[in-house]
Coordinates of C-alpha atoms and ligand atoms in Angstrom, one line a residue:
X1 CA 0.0 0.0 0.0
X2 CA 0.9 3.3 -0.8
X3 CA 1.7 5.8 3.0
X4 CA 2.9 8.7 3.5
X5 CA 6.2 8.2 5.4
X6 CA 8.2 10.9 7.5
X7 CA 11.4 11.0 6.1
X8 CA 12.7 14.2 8.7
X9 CA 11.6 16.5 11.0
X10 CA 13.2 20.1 11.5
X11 CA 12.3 23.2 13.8
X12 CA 13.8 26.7 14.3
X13 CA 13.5 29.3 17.1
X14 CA 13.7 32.9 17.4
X15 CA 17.2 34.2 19.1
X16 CA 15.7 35.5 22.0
X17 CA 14.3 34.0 24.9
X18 CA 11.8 35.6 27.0
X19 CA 11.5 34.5 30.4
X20 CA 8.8 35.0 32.6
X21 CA 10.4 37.3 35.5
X22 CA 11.6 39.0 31.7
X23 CA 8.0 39.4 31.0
X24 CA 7.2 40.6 34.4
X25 CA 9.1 44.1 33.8
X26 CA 6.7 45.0 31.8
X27 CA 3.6 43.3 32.4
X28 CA 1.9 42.9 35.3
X29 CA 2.3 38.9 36.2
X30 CA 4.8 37.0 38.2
X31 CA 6.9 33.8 37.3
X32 CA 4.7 31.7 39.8
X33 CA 1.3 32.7 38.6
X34 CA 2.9 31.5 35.0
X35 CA 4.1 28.3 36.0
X36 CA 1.6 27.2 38.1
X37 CA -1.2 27.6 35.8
X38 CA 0.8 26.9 32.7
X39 CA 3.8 25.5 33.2
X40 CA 5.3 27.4 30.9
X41 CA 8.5 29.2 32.3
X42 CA 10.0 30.8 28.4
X43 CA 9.2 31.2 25.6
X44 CA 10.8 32.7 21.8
X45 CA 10.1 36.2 20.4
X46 CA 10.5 36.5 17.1
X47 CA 13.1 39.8 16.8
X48 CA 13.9 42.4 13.3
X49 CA 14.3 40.3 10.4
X50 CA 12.5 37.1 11.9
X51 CA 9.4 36.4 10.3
X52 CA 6.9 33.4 9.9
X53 CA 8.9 32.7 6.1
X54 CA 12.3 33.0 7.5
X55 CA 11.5 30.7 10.7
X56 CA 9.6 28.5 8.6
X57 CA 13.0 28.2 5.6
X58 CA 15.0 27.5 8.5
X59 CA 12.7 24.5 10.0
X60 CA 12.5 23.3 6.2
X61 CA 15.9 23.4 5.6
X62 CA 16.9 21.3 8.9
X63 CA 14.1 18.7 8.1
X64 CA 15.4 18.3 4.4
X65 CA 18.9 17.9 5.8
X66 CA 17.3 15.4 7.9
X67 CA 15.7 13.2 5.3
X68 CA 18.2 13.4 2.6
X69 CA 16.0 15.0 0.1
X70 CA 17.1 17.9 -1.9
X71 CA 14.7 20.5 -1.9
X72 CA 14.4 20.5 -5.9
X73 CA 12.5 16.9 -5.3
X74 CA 9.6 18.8 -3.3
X75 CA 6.7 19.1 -5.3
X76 CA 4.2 20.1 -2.9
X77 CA 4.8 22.3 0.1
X78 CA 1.4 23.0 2.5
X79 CA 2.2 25.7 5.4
X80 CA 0.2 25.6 8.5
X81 CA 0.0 29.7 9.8
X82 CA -2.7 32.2 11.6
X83 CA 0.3 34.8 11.2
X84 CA 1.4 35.4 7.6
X85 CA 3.9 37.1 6.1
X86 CA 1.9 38.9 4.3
X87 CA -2.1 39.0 3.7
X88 CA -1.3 37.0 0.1
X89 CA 0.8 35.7 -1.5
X90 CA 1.1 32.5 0.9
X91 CA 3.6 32.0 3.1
X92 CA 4.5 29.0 1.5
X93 CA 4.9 30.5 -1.7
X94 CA 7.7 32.4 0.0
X95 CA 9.3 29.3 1.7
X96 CA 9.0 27.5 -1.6
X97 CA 11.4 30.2 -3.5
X98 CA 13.5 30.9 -0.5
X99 CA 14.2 26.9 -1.0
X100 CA 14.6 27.1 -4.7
X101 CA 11.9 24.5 -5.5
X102 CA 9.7 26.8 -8.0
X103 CA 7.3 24.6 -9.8
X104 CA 5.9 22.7 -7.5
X105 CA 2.1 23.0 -5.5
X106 CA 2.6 25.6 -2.7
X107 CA -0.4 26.7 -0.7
X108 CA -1.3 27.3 3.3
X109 CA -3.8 26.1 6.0
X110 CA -5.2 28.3 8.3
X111 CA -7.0 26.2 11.5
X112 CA -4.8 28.0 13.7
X113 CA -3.3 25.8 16.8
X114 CA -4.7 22.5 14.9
X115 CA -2.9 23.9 11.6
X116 CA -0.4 21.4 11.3
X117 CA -2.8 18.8 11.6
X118 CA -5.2 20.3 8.8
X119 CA -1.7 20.7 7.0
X120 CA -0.9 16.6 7.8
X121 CA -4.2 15.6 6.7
X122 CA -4.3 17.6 3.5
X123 CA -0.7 16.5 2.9
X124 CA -1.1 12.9 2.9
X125 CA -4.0 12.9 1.2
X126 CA -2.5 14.5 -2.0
X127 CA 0.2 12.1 -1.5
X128 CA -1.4 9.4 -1.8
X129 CA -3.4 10.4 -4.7
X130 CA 0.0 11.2 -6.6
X131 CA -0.5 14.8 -6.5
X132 CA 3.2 15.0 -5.6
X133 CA 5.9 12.2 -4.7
X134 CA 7.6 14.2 -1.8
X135 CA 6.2 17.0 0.3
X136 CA 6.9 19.7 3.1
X137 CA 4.4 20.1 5.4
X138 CA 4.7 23.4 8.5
X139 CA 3.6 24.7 10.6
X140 CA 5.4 28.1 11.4
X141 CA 4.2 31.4 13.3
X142 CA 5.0 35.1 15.0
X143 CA 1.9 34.9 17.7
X144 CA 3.5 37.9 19.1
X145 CA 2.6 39.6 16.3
X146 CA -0.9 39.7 16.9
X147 CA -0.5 39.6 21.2
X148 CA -2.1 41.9 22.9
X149 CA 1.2 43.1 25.3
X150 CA -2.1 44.9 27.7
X151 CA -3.5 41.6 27.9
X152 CA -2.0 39.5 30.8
X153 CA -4.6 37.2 30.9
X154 CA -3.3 35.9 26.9
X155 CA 0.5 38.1 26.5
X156 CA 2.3 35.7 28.3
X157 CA 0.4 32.2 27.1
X158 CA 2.5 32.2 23.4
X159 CA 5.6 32.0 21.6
X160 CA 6.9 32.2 18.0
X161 CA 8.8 29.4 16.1
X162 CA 8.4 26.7 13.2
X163 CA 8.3 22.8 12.8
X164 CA 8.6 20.8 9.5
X165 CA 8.5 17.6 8.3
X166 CA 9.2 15.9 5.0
X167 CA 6.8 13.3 3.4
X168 CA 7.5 10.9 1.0
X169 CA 4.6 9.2 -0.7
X170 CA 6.2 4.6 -0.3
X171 CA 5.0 1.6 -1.4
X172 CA 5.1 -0.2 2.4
X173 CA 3.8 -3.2 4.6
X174 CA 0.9 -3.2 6.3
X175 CA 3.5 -3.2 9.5
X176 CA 5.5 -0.6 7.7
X177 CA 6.1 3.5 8.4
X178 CA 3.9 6.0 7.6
X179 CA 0.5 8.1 8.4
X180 CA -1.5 5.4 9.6
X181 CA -4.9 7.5 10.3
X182 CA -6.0 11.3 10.8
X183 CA -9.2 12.9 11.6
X184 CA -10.2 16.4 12.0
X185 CA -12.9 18.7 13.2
X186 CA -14.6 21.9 13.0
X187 CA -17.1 23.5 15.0
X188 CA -17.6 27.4 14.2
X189 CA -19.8 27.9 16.9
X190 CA -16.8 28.9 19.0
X191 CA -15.3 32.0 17.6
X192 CA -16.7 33.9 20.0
X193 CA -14.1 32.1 23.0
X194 CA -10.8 32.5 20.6
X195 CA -10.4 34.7 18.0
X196 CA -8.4 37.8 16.7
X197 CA -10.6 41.0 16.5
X198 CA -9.8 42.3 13.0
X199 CA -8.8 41.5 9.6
X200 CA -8.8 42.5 6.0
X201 CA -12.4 42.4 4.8
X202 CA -13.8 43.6 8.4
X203 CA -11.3 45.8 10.3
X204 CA -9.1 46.6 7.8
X205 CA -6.5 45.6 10.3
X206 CA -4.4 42.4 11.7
X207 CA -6.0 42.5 15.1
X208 CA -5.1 41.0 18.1
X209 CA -6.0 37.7 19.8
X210 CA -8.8 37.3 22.4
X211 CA -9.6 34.6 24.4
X212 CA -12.1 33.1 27.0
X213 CA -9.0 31.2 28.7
X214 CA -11.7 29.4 31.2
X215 CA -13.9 28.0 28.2
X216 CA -11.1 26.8 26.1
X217 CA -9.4 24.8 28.6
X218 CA -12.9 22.9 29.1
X219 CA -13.6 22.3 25.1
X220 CA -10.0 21.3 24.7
X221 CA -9.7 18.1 27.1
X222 CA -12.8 16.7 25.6
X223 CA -12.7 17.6 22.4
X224 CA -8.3 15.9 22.7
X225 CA -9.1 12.9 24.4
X226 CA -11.9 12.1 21.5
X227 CA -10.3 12.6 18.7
X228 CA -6.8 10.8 20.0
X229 CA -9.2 8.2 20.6
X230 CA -10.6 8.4 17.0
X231 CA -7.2 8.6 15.2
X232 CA -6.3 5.3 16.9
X233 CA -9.5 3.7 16.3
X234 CA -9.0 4.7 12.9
X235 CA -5.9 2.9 12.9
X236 CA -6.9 -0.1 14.3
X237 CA -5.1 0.6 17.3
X238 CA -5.8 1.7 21.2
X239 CA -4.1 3.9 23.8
X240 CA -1.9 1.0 24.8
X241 CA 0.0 0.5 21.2
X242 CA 1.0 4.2 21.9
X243 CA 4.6 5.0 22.2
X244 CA 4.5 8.8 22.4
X245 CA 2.2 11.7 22.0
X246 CA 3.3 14.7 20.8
X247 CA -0.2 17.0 21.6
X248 CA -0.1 20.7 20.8
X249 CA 1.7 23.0 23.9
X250 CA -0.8 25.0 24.9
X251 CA -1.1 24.1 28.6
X252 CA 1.0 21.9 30.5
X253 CA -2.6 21.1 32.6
X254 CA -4.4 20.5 29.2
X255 CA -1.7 17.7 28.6
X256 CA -1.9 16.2 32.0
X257 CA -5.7 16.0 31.9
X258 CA -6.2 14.9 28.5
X259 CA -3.3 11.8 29.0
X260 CA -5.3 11.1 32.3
X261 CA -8.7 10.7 30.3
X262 CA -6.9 8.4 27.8
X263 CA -5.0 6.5 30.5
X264 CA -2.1 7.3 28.8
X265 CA 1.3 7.4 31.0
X266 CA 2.1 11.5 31.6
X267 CA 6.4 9.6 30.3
X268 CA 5.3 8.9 27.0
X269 CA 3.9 13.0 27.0
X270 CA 6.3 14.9 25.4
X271 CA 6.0 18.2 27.0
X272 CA 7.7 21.6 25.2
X273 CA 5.5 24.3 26.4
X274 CA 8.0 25.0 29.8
X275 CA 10.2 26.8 27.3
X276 CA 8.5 27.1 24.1
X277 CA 4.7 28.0 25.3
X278 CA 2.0 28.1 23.0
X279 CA 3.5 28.3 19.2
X280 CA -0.2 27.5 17.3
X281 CA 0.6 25.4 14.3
X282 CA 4.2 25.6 15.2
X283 CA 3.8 23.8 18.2
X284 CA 3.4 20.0 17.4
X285 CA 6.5 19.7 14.8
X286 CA 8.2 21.6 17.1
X287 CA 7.6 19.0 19.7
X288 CA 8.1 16.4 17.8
X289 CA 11.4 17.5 16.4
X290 CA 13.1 18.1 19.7
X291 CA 11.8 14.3 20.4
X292 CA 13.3 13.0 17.1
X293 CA 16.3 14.7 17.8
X294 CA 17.1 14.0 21.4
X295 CA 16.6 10.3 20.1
X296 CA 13.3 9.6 22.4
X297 CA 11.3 9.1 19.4
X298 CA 12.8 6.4 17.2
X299 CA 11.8 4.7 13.8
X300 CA 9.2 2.3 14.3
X301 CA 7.7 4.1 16.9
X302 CA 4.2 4.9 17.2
X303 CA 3.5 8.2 18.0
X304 CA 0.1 10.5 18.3
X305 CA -0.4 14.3 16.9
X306 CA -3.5 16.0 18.4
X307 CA -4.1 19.4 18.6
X308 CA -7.0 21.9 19.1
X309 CA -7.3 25.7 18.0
X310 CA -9.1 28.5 17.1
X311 CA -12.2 28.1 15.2
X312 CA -12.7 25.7 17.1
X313 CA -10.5 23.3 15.4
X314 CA -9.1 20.3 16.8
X315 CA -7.7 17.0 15.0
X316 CA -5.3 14.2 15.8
X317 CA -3.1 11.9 13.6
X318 CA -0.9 8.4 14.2
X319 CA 2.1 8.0 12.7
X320 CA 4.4 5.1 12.4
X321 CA 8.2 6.4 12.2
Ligands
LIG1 N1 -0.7 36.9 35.7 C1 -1.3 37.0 36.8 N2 -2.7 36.9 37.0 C2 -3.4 36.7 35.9 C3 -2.8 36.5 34.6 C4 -1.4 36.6 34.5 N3 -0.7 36.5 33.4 N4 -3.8 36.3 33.7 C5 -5.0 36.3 34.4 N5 -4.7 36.5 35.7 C6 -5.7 36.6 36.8 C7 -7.1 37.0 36.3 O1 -7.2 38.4 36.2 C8 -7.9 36.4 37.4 O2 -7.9 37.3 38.5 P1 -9.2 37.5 39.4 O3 -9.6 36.2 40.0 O4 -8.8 38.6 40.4 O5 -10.3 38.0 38.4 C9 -7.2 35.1 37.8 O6 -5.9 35.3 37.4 C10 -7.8 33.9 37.2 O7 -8.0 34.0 35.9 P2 -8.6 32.9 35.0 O8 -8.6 33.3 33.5 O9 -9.9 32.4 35.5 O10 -7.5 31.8 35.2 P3 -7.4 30.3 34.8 O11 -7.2 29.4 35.9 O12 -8.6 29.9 33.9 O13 -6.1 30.2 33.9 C11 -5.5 30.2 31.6 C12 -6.0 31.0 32.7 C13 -4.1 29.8 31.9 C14 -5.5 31.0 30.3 C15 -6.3 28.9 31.4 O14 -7.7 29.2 31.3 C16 -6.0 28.2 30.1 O15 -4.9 27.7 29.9 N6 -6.9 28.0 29.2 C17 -6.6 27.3 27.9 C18 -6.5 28.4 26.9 C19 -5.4 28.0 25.9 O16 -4.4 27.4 26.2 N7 -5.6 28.5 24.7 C20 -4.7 28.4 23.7 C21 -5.3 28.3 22.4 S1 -6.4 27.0 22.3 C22 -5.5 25.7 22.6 O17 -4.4 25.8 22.2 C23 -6.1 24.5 23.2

């Protein structure tokens, strides 16, 4: 059978780090209040110069290197983003000639924190129907772009940064590597609880994120601990077959909770969001780079993507490596 198999993963950060006592100069919250309801203790800023396209080049670039593919054999590239370069041309489009694979398909996703696994789905779908034979798939943002720095209740929840993959559409084994089963979901009832207040056919502006922090939290563990569920059942699998899960940082409590629900181990969790915090669509390749790399996840493994945003959106994916 034909799969889409991940060939590399890649990630880039902003040079600066922002610490919380950092933050607390200028805005009124403290470290503890932070960690204790977060867990998040840092997080990226995205500085002159350091934009969704550049951090999103650099991710691409290290998840190429990774795989061993050239970027001229990319033929399709899908960008997960809520924070574009610019209004159009995609941000992918940008990527795509920063890389020097003209040609090619080159579009992005917006569903916001469950971008890259809109971006996954979409991906391995045009894979596997021979749209392309190798693709990048990223998910890349500057949140503090669009942060209100008055807000304390949202300023201090996000970060900036990129995550890529490469996908290579193989003839495999039933046994063998690839996206084994995604599922995604939409519900637009919810804007009102997470949004950004402006844009370019109502505002005329970017606008700045708004959230009902309370609310979200309660949608997310449910809506997480379905889906997982869903992916693996999808799959033909359940939560015991799992050897990692690499869910979207927004929360370190959201994580705890919605492993609980699953009876999922909180060691198999791979947790980012101390020091990157919430990155939206950048957050799960993120994550699951710095597991690749620091050689927790290995090939063979099977790992879990879920992640909920904006919208709302939520969605979850497993992958054998
Ligand atoms: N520093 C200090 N105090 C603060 C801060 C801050 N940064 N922010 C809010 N407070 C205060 C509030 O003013 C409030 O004070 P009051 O009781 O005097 O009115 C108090 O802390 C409690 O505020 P709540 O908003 O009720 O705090 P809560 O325990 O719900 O925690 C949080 C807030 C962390 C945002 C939590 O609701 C949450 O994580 N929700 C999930 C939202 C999320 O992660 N969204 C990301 C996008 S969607 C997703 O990725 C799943």
């Amino acid at each position: 059978m034909i799969r889409s198999v991940v060939k590399g993963t890649g990630s880039a950060l902003p040079a600066r780090a922002v610490s919380n006592d950092e933050l607390a100069k200028t805005v009124d919250t403290s470290d503890e209040w932070i960690v204790e309801r977060t867990g998040i203790r840092s997080r990226h800023i995205a500085g002159e110069g350091e934009t969704t396209a550049t951090l999103a080049t650099e991710a691409a670039r290290r998840a190429l290197a990774a795989a061993g593919v050239d970027a001229s054999e990319i033929g399709l590239i899908v960008l997960a983003t809520a924070t574009p370069d610019q209004t159009f041309p995609a941000t992918a489009t940008i990527v795509q000639d920063a890389l020097g694979c003209n040609g090619g398909i080159a579009f992005d996703v917006a569903a916001v924190c469950s971008g890259f696994l809109y971006a996954l789905g979409v991906a391995d779908s045009m894979l596997r129907t021979g749209a392309a034979r190798k693709a990048l798939v990223i998910g890349a943002e500057t949140f503090s772009r669009i942060l209100d720095w008055e807000d304390r209740a949202t300023c201090v929840l996000f970060g900036d940064g990129a995550g890529a993959i490469v996908l290579a559409a193989e003839e495999v084994a039933e046994d063998g590597p690839g996206i084994l089963a995604t599922r995604l979901h939409a519900d637009g009832a919810h804007n009102a609880l997470l949004n950004v207040d402006g844009g370019p056919s109502t505002t005329g502006t970017v606008g700045k994120v708004r959230m009902k922090g309370r609310e979200v939290f309660r949608h997310a563990v449910v809506n997480l601990a379905e889906v997982l569920a869903e992916a693996l059942a999808g799959a033909g699998l359940t939560p015991a077959d799992v050897d990692w899960v690499v869910p979207h940082q927004a929360n370190a409590r959201i994580l705890d909770a919605t492993s609980r629900k699953l009876g999922l181990p909180p060691e198999k969790v791979v947790v980012t969001v101390d020091r990157h915090a919430n990155t939206s669509a950048a957050s799960v390749p993120l994550a699951l780079d710095v597991a690749v790399r620091d050689g927790r996840i290995k090939p063979g493994d099977l790992v879990v993507l879920e992640a909920m945003g904006g919208g709302f959106t939520w969605g979850a994916s497993a992958v054998r490596m």
